[in-house]
């Protein structure tokens, strides 16, 4: 079974600064996907960024980038130039890339507050 | 294009009752997954449906069931409600089913169920 661990329950960052959210996972699979989802207060969950395990290059989406360390099973999210709209809960998630049983497994989430 | 819709958005039920939640996927999407979100357990996978067939199931008791209709709309039912069933129930739709090919999941706003 796969597990996803987000050990920091809350973080706070000043607007325009950079923040890194940590995530570790455990799996015996070799092919899988990793995700960061954002859930703003009372709003829908949206996908922030996705990483395929077979790709060595770290994924980047505008101000969002990941540091994927496959051997260490670590998948952190870096948010540059933080904006007030980045305030939300962030979930790290895992999904296998093989077989029929490839549900999303989520971490407990981290609440990020961006201060003006 | 309309997003994933879930009805009702809020629901209050009494212990022992049953409840049915509905999810309408994005037009053209054939897969629907359900998740339960609670402060204590986080996000947990309930089940996934594709072309009216349940493809995956999470570790929930048999009181939790679901189905999918020919138009891809899905319902989930919880019978004999318990206080611990109070949660945000999220539905996510995707073009295809889980497997080796990646299909992004788009989440709905959720149904907030309160059991008293």
Tab-separated table of C-alpha atoms in Angstrom:
chain	number	residue	atom	x	y	z
A	1	UNK	CA	0.000	0.000	0.000
A	2	UNK	CA	1.103	3.522	-0.715
A	3	UNK	CA	1.330	6.245	1.912
A	4	UNK	CA	1.777	9.988	1.560
A	5	UNK	CA	3.074	12.072	4.464
A	6	UNK	CA	2.856	15.812	4.883
A	7	UNK	CA	4.416	16.512	8.255
A	8	UNK	CA	3.842	20.275	8.385
A	9	UNK	CA	0.196	21.039	9.239
A	10	UNK	CA	0.509	24.800	8.749
A	11	UNK	CA	2.825	27.319	7.170
A	12	UNK	CA	2.803	31.064	6.749
A	13	UNK	CA	4.659	33.215	4.218
A	14	UNK	CA	4.908	36.900	3.445
A	15	UNK	CA	3.472	38.038	0.145
A	16	UNK	CA	6.072	38.008	-2.674
A	17	UNK	CA	8.347	35.601	-0.821
A	18	UNK	CA	9.098	31.968	-1.612
A	19	UNK	CA	7.790	29.001	0.349
A	20	UNK	CA	8.434	25.261	0.108
A	21	UNK	CA	5.898	22.630	1.136
A	22	UNK	CA	7.244	19.178	1.965
A	23	UNK	CA	5.887	15.764	1.076
A	24	UNK	CA	7.270	12.262	1.363
A	25	UNK	CA	5.716	9.058	0.123
A	26	UNK	CA	6.263	5.360	0.332
A	27	UNK	CA	5.695	2.860	-2.441
A	28	UNK	CA	7.204	-0.233	-3.958
A	29	UNK	CA	6.015	0.803	-7.409
A	30	UNK	CA	8.427	2.107	-10.015
A	31	UNK	CA	5.933	3.865	-12.274
A	32	UNK	CA	3.649	6.414	-10.702
A	33	UNK	CA	2.413	9.984	-10.723
A	34	UNK	CA	2.737	12.607	-8.021
A	35	UNK	CA	0.509	15.639	-7.685
A	36	UNK	CA	0.016	18.797	-5.710
A	37	UNK	CA	-3.586	19.918	-5.348
A	38	UNK	CA	-4.803	23.250	-3.998
A	39	UNK	CA	-8.071	23.620	-2.079
A	40	UNK	CA	-8.905	27.278	-1.355
A	41	UNK	CA	-11.359	28.006	1.472
A	42	UNK	CA	-14.857	26.921	0.406
A	43	UNK	CA	-13.724	26.392	-3.149
A	44	UNK	CA	-13.044	23.484	-5.416
A	45	UNK	CA	-9.892	21.449	-5.384
A	46	UNK	CA	-7.695	22.135	-8.389
A	47	UNK	CA	-4.561	20.504	-9.716
A	48	UNK	CA	-1.462	22.662	-9.281
A	49	UNK	CA	1.240	20.492	-10.762
A	50	UNK	CA	1.924	16.909	-11.811
A	51	UNK	CA	5.133	14.873	-11.966
A	52	UNK	CA	5.639	11.557	-13.742
A	53	UNK	CA	8.054	9.337	-11.840
A	54	UNK	CA	9.903	8.275	-14.992
A	55	UNK	CA	10.809	11.889	-15.787
A	56	UNK	CA	14.004	13.119	-14.186
A	57	UNK	CA	13.244	16.758	-14.944
A	58	UNK	CA	11.307	18.557	-12.235
A	59	UNK	CA	7.905	19.860	-13.318
A	60	UNK	CA	7.274	23.603	-13.437
A	61	UNK	CA	4.051	25.579	-13.849
A	62	UNK	CA	4.605	29.323	-13.771
A	63	UNK	CA	5.351	30.223	-10.111
A	64	UNK	CA	5.025	26.604	-8.991
A	65	UNK	CA	7.831	24.068	-9.230
A	66	UNK	CA	8.642	20.766	-7.615
A	67	UNK	CA	11.776	19.134	-6.271
A	68	UNK	CA	11.321	15.450	-7.028
A	69	UNK	CA	13.834	13.136	-5.389
A	70	UNK	CA	12.830	9.622	-6.433
A	71	UNK	CA	15.446	7.756	-4.405
A	72	UNK	CA	14.539	9.685	-1.274
A	73	UNK	CA	10.797	9.448	-2.098
A	74	UNK	CA	10.467	13.160	-1.591
A	75	UNK	CA	8.253	15.559	-3.548
A	76	UNK	CA	8.263	19.164	-2.386
A	77	UNK	CA	6.407	22.113	-3.879
A	78	UNK	CA	8.034	25.522	-4.201
A	79	UNK	CA	5.830	28.564	-4.618
A	80	UNK	CA	7.706	31.643	-5.800
A	81	UNK	CA	6.492	35.216	-5.493
A	82	UNK	CA	3.657	34.147	-3.169
A	83	UNK	CA	0.330	35.872	-3.734
A	84	UNK	CA	-2.655	36.339	-1.426
A	85	UNK	CA	-4.635	34.025	-3.700
A	86	UNK	CA	-2.232	31.210	-2.876
A	87	UNK	CA	-3.800	30.978	0.588
A	88	UNK	CA	-5.304	27.492	0.653
A	89	UNK	CA	-4.874	23.935	1.791
A	90	UNK	CA	-2.346	22.045	-0.309
A	91	UNK	CA	-2.468	18.295	-0.724
A	92	UNK	CA	0.248	16.048	-2.006
A	93	UNK	CA	-1.132	12.980	-3.798
A	94	UNK	CA	0.136	9.761	-5.346
A	95	UNK	CA	-1.213	7.499	-8.034
A	96	UNK	CA	0.257	4.356	-9.519
A	97	UNK	CA	0.623	4.253	-13.281
A	98	UNK	CA	-0.060	0.573	-13.737
A	99	UNK	CA	-2.982	-1.684	-13.139
A	100	UNK	CA	-6.627	-0.991	-12.584
A	101	UNK	CA	-6.323	-0.017	-8.933
A	102	UNK	CA	-4.764	3.394	-9.365
A	103	UNK	CA	-6.782	5.597	-7.040
A	104	UNK	CA	-5.409	8.879	-5.726
A	105	UNK	CA	-3.831	8.594	-2.266
A	106	UNK	CA	-3.637	11.958	-0.497
A	107	UNK	CA	-1.535	13.331	2.322
A	108	UNK	CA	-3.246	15.045	5.246
A	109	UNK	CA	-2.647	18.450	3.707
A	110	UNK	CA	-0.966	21.647	4.787
A	111	UNK	CA	-2.678	24.972	5.396
A	112	UNK	CA	-0.734	27.784	3.768
A	113	UNK	CA	-1.433	31.376	4.732
A	114	UNK	CA	0.004	34.232	2.691
A	115	UNK	CA	0.355	37.424	4.737
A	116	UNK	CA	-0.043	40.834	3.079
B	1	UNK	CA	-17.716	24.022	-20.568
B	2	UNK	CA	-19.521	23.428	-17.293
B	3	UNK	CA	-17.510	21.905	-14.471
B	4	UNK	CA	-18.346	19.030	-12.189
B	5	UNK	CA	-21.540	19.682	-10.288
B	6	UNK	CA	-22.639	18.082	-7.061
B	7	UNK	CA	-26.040	18.208	-5.434
B	8	UNK	CA	-27.034	19.003	-2.843
B	9	UNK	CA	-24.254	21.240	-1.581
B	10	UNK	CA	-25.277	20.922	2.060
B	11	UNK	CA	-27.221	18.238	3.842
B	12	UNK	CA	-28.192	17.553	7.444
B	13	UNK	CA	-29.348	14.078	8.364
B	14	UNK	CA	-30.064	12.147	11.536
B	15	UNK	CA	-28.279	9.000	12.665
B	16	UNK	CA	-29.836	5.895	11.170
B	17	UNK	CA	-31.171	7.646	8.074
B	18	UNK	CA	-29.860	7.124	4.584
B	19	UNK	CA	-28.657	9.701	2.091
B	20	UNK	CA	-28.062	9.920	-1.648
B	21	UNK	CA	-25.569	12.335	-3.162
B	22	UNK	CA	-25.386	13.168	-6.840
B	23	UNK	CA	-22.528	14.058	-9.149
B	24	UNK	CA	-22.710	15.250	-12.746
B	25	UNK	CA	-19.364	15.006	-14.512
B	26	UNK	CA	-17.967	17.342	-17.119
B	27	UNK	CA	-19.577	16.721	-20.486
B	28	UNK	CA	-17.758	13.913	-22.272
B	29	UNK	CA	-16.146	12.530	-19.142
B	30	UNK	CA	-16.927	8.884	-18.512
B	31	UNK	CA	-15.186	8.261	-15.203
B	32	UNK	CA	-16.364	9.416	-11.797
B	33	UNK	CA	-14.510	8.959	-8.516
B	34	UNK	CA	-15.758	9.705	-5.015
B	35	UNK	CA	-13.715	10.824	-2.002
B	36	UNK	CA	-14.557	11.482	1.629
B	37	UNK	CA	-12.799	14.410	3.322
B	38	UNK	CA	-12.733	14.734	7.104
B	39	UNK	CA	-10.427	16.731	9.397
B	40	UNK	CA	-9.229	13.576	11.131
B	41	UNK	CA	-8.770	11.146	8.234
B	42	UNK	CA	-8.131	13.600	5.429
B	43	UNK	CA	-9.106	12.621	1.898
B	44	UNK	CA	-9.988	8.989	1.396
B	45	UNK	CA	-10.965	7.227	-1.791
B	46	UNK	CA	-14.420	5.677	-1.830
B	47	UNK	CA	-14.906	4.279	-5.324
B	48	UNK	CA	-14.480	4.864	-9.037
B	49	UNK	CA	-16.972	4.206	-11.802
B	50	UNK	CA	-16.402	3.989	-15.521
B	51	UNK	CA	-19.054	3.161	-18.092
B	52	UNK	CA	-21.527	2.201	-15.373
B	53	UNK	CA	-19.091	-0.289	-13.810
B	54	UNK	CA	-17.314	0.046	-10.496
B	55	UNK	CA	-13.603	-0.253	-11.232
B	56	UNK	CA	-12.039	0.478	-7.856
B	57	UNK	CA	-13.254	0.509	-4.297
B	58	UNK	CA	-11.706	1.952	-1.148
B	59	UNK	CA	-11.781	0.564	2.376
B	60	UNK	CA	-15.244	1.638	3.438
B	61	UNK	CA	-18.034	-0.476	4.910
B	62	UNK	CA	-20.820	-1.813	2.764
B	63	UNK	CA	-23.090	1.007	3.945
B	64	UNK	CA	-21.369	3.096	1.300
B	65	UNK	CA	-22.454	2.279	-2.221
B	66	UNK	CA	-22.597	3.964	-5.548
B	67	UNK	CA	-23.708	3.658	-9.108
B	68	UNK	CA	-23.242	5.310	-12.441
B	69	UNK	CA	-25.849	5.894	-15.091
B	70	UNK	CA	-25.574	5.670	-18.855
B	71	UNK	CA	-25.131	9.454	-19.079
B	72	UNK	CA	-22.116	9.134	-16.709
B	73	UNK	CA	-23.890	10.848	-13.830
B	74	UNK	CA	-23.140	9.129	-10.568
B	75	UNK	CA	-24.813	8.764	-7.214
B	76	UNK	CA	-23.453	7.563	-3.928
B	77	UNK	CA	-25.613	6.267	-1.136
B	78	UNK	CA	-24.871	5.936	2.547
B	79	UNK	CA	-27.295	3.858	4.580
B	80	UNK	CA	-27.731	3.760	8.351
B	81	UNK	CA	-25.842	7.001	8.854
B	82	UNK	CA	-23.400	7.329	11.737
B	83	UNK	CA	-22.010	10.483	13.321
B	84	UNK	CA	-18.614	9.639	11.832
B	85	UNK	CA	-20.048	9.909	8.332
B	86	UNK	CA	-20.145	13.693	8.702
B	87	UNK	CA	-17.755	14.878	6.018
B	88	UNK	CA	-17.262	16.693	2.762
B	89	UNK	CA	-17.912	14.266	-0.074
B	90	UNK	CA	-16.017	15.125	-3.222
B	91	UNK	CA	-16.667	13.856	-6.683
B	92	UNK	CA	-14.092	13.980	-9.460
B	93	UNK	CA	-14.536	13.262	-13.132
B	94	UNK	CA	-12.070	12.367	-15.842
B	95	UNK	CA	-12.168	11.476	-19.511
B	96	UNK	CA	-11.146	7.879	-19.014
B	97	UNK	CA	-10.666	5.354	-16.274
B	98	UNK	CA	-7.590	4.875	-14.135
B	99	UNK	CA	-4.905	2.750	-15.640
B	100	UNK	CA	-1.612	3.175	-17.398
B	101	UNK	CA	-2.689	6.322	-19.235
B	102	UNK	CA	-3.014	9.480	-17.220
B	103	UNK	CA	-6.365	11.217	-17.145
B	104	UNK	CA	-6.599	14.362	-15.046
B	105	UNK	CA	-9.299	14.371	-12.399
B	106	UNK	CA	-11.469	17.481	-12.095
B	107	UNK	CA	-13.122	17.945	-8.732
B	108	UNK	CA	-16.566	19.226	-7.896
B	109	UNK	CA	-17.341	21.625	-5.018
B	110	UNK	CA	-18.423	18.798	-2.751
B	111	UNK	CA	-21.455	17.988	-0.642
B	112	UNK	CA	-21.142	18.855	3.031
B	113	UNK	CA	-22.980	16.139	4.996
B	114	UNK	CA	-23.687	16.659	8.674
B	115	UNK	CA	-25.072	13.761	10.686
B	116	UNK	CA	-26.709	14.641	14.013
